Structure formats: structure tokens, C-alpha cells
């Protein structure tokens, strides 16, 4: 016989799933349209960024997906590895940036949480976003759910102190 507690727990999980209140990997809350909600950058990460001269607004160009170069590129919801095309503060190109992609809505949202220098060393925590400029992150209309086809292979990445 199934316990009442088990039934209640299962129903609660089902209701949360159907209502869209479930967060994505990493604990980021999602808005009703499936895009990520606000997220703070940790105090420790802000201190590291300050030390490395990664100030809010500092920018560079990235290869959006380090594993794809043909056009269009296909992005999926979840982890992404991008490659710096130019230096970002004291982080030298061609360092890798690691983050998460959300493909809901008309444009892709990419948040970066760490960089890994290619000349060795440890991963560096950061808060950065790929921003829409000249249409790079606008999805093609033939993109399927959970994916985004992009004509551009590069985008601008900007340091932020919080994700909005």
C-alpha cells in the first residue's frame, strides 16, 4: 500500500513541474517565458573579478561555441564552452568561457560563470553575459524547441555584477 506522504510528495513535484516553477540546472529561477530570472554574482566572484581588472562593462569577442564553426551553429539548452577571441581584462585569449545557454524566447541567453586560461592555471570564477548586438543571438525562425539556430558564430561578452 502506498503511503499518504509519498502520494502528497509526488503530487507536489508534479504540480511544481506543470506550473513552470522548477528551476534550471544550477538553481536559476525561470520566468514564465522560459528565460532565466535574476541571479546575483557571489561576493567571492566579484572580488576575483576586481582583482583581475574585470570591471562591469569590460567586453571582448567570443566564439560562441568553441566546438562549432560552420554556419548556422546549433545551440542547445544547457552547458556551453566558448572561446575568447580577444583579451578580457587580464584573461588572455584564447581562454575558454564556461556557462549556460537558454534557448527560449526570440533570442538566446548565455551566462558565463567561469573562465579557463589555455596557458594553464585554475578556472577563474566570473559573471559575464553574451549580449545581443547586430542580431548575433537572435534565433532563426526554423529553430526547433530546446534549440537555437544562429547565423553568427561570434558575439560580444560583457562582465556584469549580477544577472538581470
mmCIF file of C-alpha atoms in Angstrom:
data_model
loop_
_atom_site.group_PDB
_atom_site.id
_atom_site.type_symbol
_atom_site.label_atom_id
_atom_site.label_comp_id
_atom_site.label_asym_id
_atom_site.label_seq_id
_atom_site.Cartn_x
_atom_site.Cartn_y
_atom_site.Cartn_z
ATOM 1 C CA UNK A 1 0.000 0.000 0.000
ATOM 2 C CA UNK A 2 1.299 3.475 -0.910
ATOM 3 C CA UNK A 3 1.730 5.898 1.983
ATOM 4 C CA UNK A 4 -0.159 9.192 2.080
ATOM 5 C CA UNK A 5 3.146 11.084 2.473
ATOM 6 C CA UNK A 6 4.528 9.534 -0.734
ATOM 7 C CA UNK A 7 1.382 10.459 -2.672
ATOM 8 C CA UNK A 8 1.478 14.053 -1.366
ATOM 9 C CA UNK A 9 5.162 14.412 -2.237
ATOM 10 C CA UNK A 10 4.609 13.037 -5.735
ATOM 11 C CA UNK A 11 1.676 15.384 -6.315
ATOM 12 C CA UNK A 12 3.698 18.382 -5.113
ATOM 13 C CA UNK A 13 6.506 17.559 -7.550
ATOM 14 C CA UNK A 14 4.027 17.128 -10.387
ATOM 15 C CA UNK A 15 2.300 20.437 -9.635
ATOM 16 C CA UNK A 16 5.600 22.322 -9.494
ATOM 17 C CA UNK A 17 6.709 20.758 -12.762
ATOM 18 C CA UNK A 18 3.479 21.596 -14.565
ATOM 19 C CA UNK A 19 3.333 25.139 -13.189
ATOM 20 C CA UNK A 20 6.774 26.065 -14.519
ATOM 21 C CA UNK A 21 8.196 26.751 -11.061
ATOM 22 C CA UNK A 22 11.035 24.297 -11.430
ATOM 23 C CA UNK A 23 14.433 25.917 -11.733
ATOM 24 C CA UNK A 24 17.054 25.047 -14.296
ATOM 25 C CA UNK A 25 20.333 23.340 -13.511
ATOM 26 C CA UNK A 26 22.301 25.490 -11.121
ATOM 27 C CA UNK A 27 19.254 26.805 -9.298
ATOM 28 C CA UNK A 28 18.415 29.732 -11.596
ATOM 29 C CA UNK A 29 14.718 30.563 -11.476
ATOM 30 C CA UNK A 30 12.958 30.746 -14.820
ATOM 31 C CA UNK A 31 10.490 33.383 -15.945
ATOM 32 C CA UNK A 32 7.129 32.387 -17.411
ATOM 33 C CA UNK A 33 8.599 32.588 -20.952
ATOM 34 C CA UNK A 34 11.391 30.120 -20.049
ATOM 35 C CA UNK A 35 14.192 32.701 -19.903
ATOM 36 C CA UNK A 36 16.387 32.862 -16.786
ATOM 37 C CA UNK A 37 15.437 35.191 -13.968
ATOM 38 C CA UNK A 38 17.699 37.479 -11.932
ATOM 39 C CA UNK A 39 20.752 35.952 -10.280
ATOM 40 C CA UNK A 40 23.340 37.537 -8.018
ATOM 41 C CA UNK A 41 27.062 37.270 -8.629
ATOM 42 C CA UNK A 42 28.708 35.971 -5.442
ATOM 43 C CA UNK A 43 30.835 38.275 -3.297
ATOM 44 C CA UNK A 44 33.841 35.976 -3.810
ATOM 45 C CA UNK A 45 33.437 36.115 -7.602
ATOM 46 C CA UNK A 46 33.142 39.915 -7.543
ATOM 47 C CA UNK A 47 36.388 40.119 -5.522
ATOM 48 C CA UNK A 48 38.207 37.860 -8.024
ATOM 49 C CA UNK A 49 36.896 39.910 -10.957
ATOM 50 C CA UNK A 50 38.024 43.157 -9.314
ATOM 51 C CA UNK A 51 41.493 41.731 -8.698
ATOM 52 C CA UNK A 52 41.735 40.669 -12.355
ATOM 53 C CA UNK A 53 40.512 44.070 -13.577
ATOM 54 C CA UNK A 54 37.282 42.565 -14.853
ATOM 55 C CA UNK A 55 35.091 45.585 -14.236
ATOM 56 C CA UNK A 56 31.419 45.894 -15.161
ATOM 57 C CA UNK A 57 31.209 46.711 -18.855
ATOM 58 C CA UNK A 58 34.594 45.180 -19.744
ATOM 59 C CA UNK A 59 33.996 43.367 -23.025
ATOM 60 C CA UNK A 60 35.548 41.055 -25.569
ATOM 61 C CA UNK A 61 34.513 38.993 -28.568
ATOM 62 C CA UNK A 62 33.895 35.267 -28.147
ATOM 63 C CA UNK A 63 33.495 32.358 -30.500
ATOM 64 C CA UNK A 64 30.018 31.393 -29.216
ATOM 65 C CA UNK A 65 30.586 27.642 -29.326
ATOM 66 C CA UNK A 66 34.210 26.514 -29.295
ATOM 67 C CA UNK A 67 33.110 23.209 -30.838
ATOM 68 C CA UNK A 68 31.306 24.648 -33.889
ATOM 69 C CA UNK A 69 32.492 26.938 -36.660
ATOM 70 C CA UNK A 70 30.160 26.228 -39.608
ATOM 71 C CA UNK A 71 27.075 28.400 -40.079
ATOM 72 C CA UNK A 72 24.464 28.160 -38.815
ATOM 73 C CA UNK A 73 25.519 26.941 -35.377
ATOM 74 C CA UNK A 74 23.070 24.970 -33.264
ATOM 75 C CA UNK A 75 22.860 25.716 -29.548
ATOM 76 C CA UNK A 76 21.022 23.562 -27.026
ATOM 77 C CA UNK A 77 19.686 24.408 -23.586
ATOM 78 C CA UNK A 78 22.418 23.677 -21.044
ATOM 79 C CA UNK A 79 26.196 23.986 -20.760
ATOM 80 C CA UNK A 80 28.331 25.830 -23.299
ATOM 81 C CA UNK A 81 32.052 26.280 -23.911
ATOM 82 C CA UNK A 82 33.009 29.491 -25.701
ATOM 83 C CA UNK A 83 36.431 30.795 -26.719
ATOM 84 C CA UNK A 84 37.756 34.323 -26.204
ATOM 85 C CA UNK A 85 38.877 35.980 -29.433
ATOM 86 C CA UNK A 86 40.423 38.922 -27.561
ATOM 87 C CA UNK A 87 41.646 39.530 -24.006
ATOM 88 C CA UNK A 88 39.050 40.127 -21.290
ATOM 89 C CA UNK A 89 40.762 42.152 -18.575
ATOM 90 C CA UNK A 90 43.764 40.052 -17.565
ATOM 91 C CA UNK A 91 42.261 36.862 -19.024
ATOM 92 C CA UNK A 92 44.098 36.289 -22.281
ATOM 93 C CA UNK A 93 42.666 34.905 -25.493
ATOM 94 C CA UNK A 94 42.112 32.092 -26.422
ATOM 95 C CA UNK A 95 40.871 31.224 -22.911
ATOM 96 C CA UNK A 96 37.665 29.236 -22.648
ATOM 97 C CA UNK A 97 34.492 30.584 -21.013
ATOM 98 C CA UNK A 98 32.045 28.131 -19.475
ATOM 99 C CA UNK A 99 28.407 28.908 -18.924
ATOM 100 C CA UNK A 100 24.799 28.001 -19.562
ATOM 101 C CA UNK A 101 22.526 28.606 -22.567
ATOM 102 C CA UNK A 102 18.774 29.167 -22.543
ATOM 103 C CA UNK A 103 17.072 28.999 -25.947
ATOM 104 C CA UNK A 104 13.521 30.076 -25.031
ATOM 105 C CA UNK A 105 12.232 33.347 -26.462
ATOM 106 C CA UNK A 106 13.319 35.165 -29.625
ATOM 107 C CA UNK A 107 16.977 35.348 -28.677
ATOM 108 C CA UNK A 108 19.441 33.122 -26.876
ATOM 109 C CA UNK A 109 20.556 33.937 -23.323
ATOM 110 C CA UNK A 110 24.103 32.921 -22.372
ATOM 111 C CA UNK A 111 25.520 33.441 -18.885
ATOM 112 C CA UNK A 112 29.171 32.683 -18.175
ATOM 113 C CA UNK A 113 30.302 31.565 -14.729
ATOM 114 C CA UNK A 114 33.985 30.728 -15.178
ATOM 115 C CA UNK A 115 36.984 31.112 -17.457
ATOM 116 C CA UNK A 116 39.805 28.653 -18.013
ATOM 117 C CA UNK A 117 43.080 30.085 -19.328
ATOM 118 C CA UNK A 118 44.626 27.937 -22.056
ATOM 119 C CA UNK A 119 48.153 28.638 -20.794
ATOM 120 C CA UNK A 120 47.495 26.644 -17.643
ATOM 121 C CA UNK A 121 46.243 27.611 -14.253
ATOM 122 C CA UNK A 122 42.971 27.173 -12.445
ATOM 123 C CA UNK A 123 39.496 28.049 -13.585
ATOM 124 C CA UNK A 124 38.542 31.623 -12.713
ATOM 125 C CA UNK A 125 35.061 32.476 -11.412
ATOM 126 C CA UNK A 126 33.334 35.314 -13.246
ATOM 127 C CA UNK A 127 29.945 36.749 -14.122
ATOM 128 C CA UNK A 128 29.538 37.634 -17.782
ATOM 129 C CA UNK A 129 26.845 37.588 -20.443
ATOM 130 C CA UNK A 130 26.783 37.337 -24.205
ATOM 131 C CA UNK A 131 24.796 40.312 -25.446
ATOM 132 C CA UNK A 132 22.679 40.867 -28.493
ATOM 133 C CA UNK A 133 24.431 43.159 -30.912
ATOM 134 C CA UNK A 134 23.762 43.285 -34.633
ATOM 135 C CA UNK A 135 21.500 40.232 -34.283
ATOM 136 C CA UNK A 136 24.118 37.652 -33.270
ATOM 137 C CA UNK A 137 21.938 35.998 -30.616
ATOM 138 C CA UNK A 138 18.623 36.190 -32.479
ATOM 139 C CA UNK A 139 17.306 32.710 -33.229
ATOM 140 C CA UNK A 140 16.426 31.717 -36.746
ATOM 141 C CA UNK A 141 12.695 31.068 -37.225
ATOM 142 C CA UNK A 142 13.377 27.440 -38.190
ATOM 143 C CA UNK A 143 14.844 26.673 -34.716
ATOM 144 C CA UNK A 144 13.194 23.715 -33.006
ATOM 145 C CA UNK A 145 12.077 23.786 -29.343
ATOM 146 C CA UNK A 146 15.033 23.458 -26.961
ATOM 147 C CA UNK A 147 17.476 24.570 -29.662
ATOM 148 C CA UNK A 148 18.552 27.764 -31.359
ATOM 149 C CA UNK A 149 19.992 28.102 -34.840
ATOM 150 C CA UNK A 150 22.242 31.170 -35.055
ATOM 151 C CA UNK A 151 23.743 32.635 -38.200
ATOM 152 C CA UNK A 152 26.547 34.321 -36.248
ATOM 153 C CA UNK A 153 29.419 32.331 -34.756
ATOM 154 C CA UNK A 154 30.714 35.219 -32.610
ATOM 155 C CA UNK A 155 29.201 37.576 -30.055
ATOM 156 C CA UNK A 156 30.260 40.204 -27.561
ATOM 157 C CA UNK A 157 30.650 39.116 -23.936
ATOM 158 C CA UNK A 158 30.344 41.646 -21.121
ATOM 159 C CA UNK A 159 31.322 41.466 -17.448
ATOM 160 C CA UNK A 160 28.374 42.063 -15.081
ATOM 161 C CA UNK A 161 27.966 42.252 -11.315
ATOM 162 C CA UNK A 162 24.599 40.461 -11.386
ATOM 163 C CA UNK A 163 22.442 38.714 -13.953
ATOM 164 C CA UNK A 164 19.145 40.507 -14.621
#
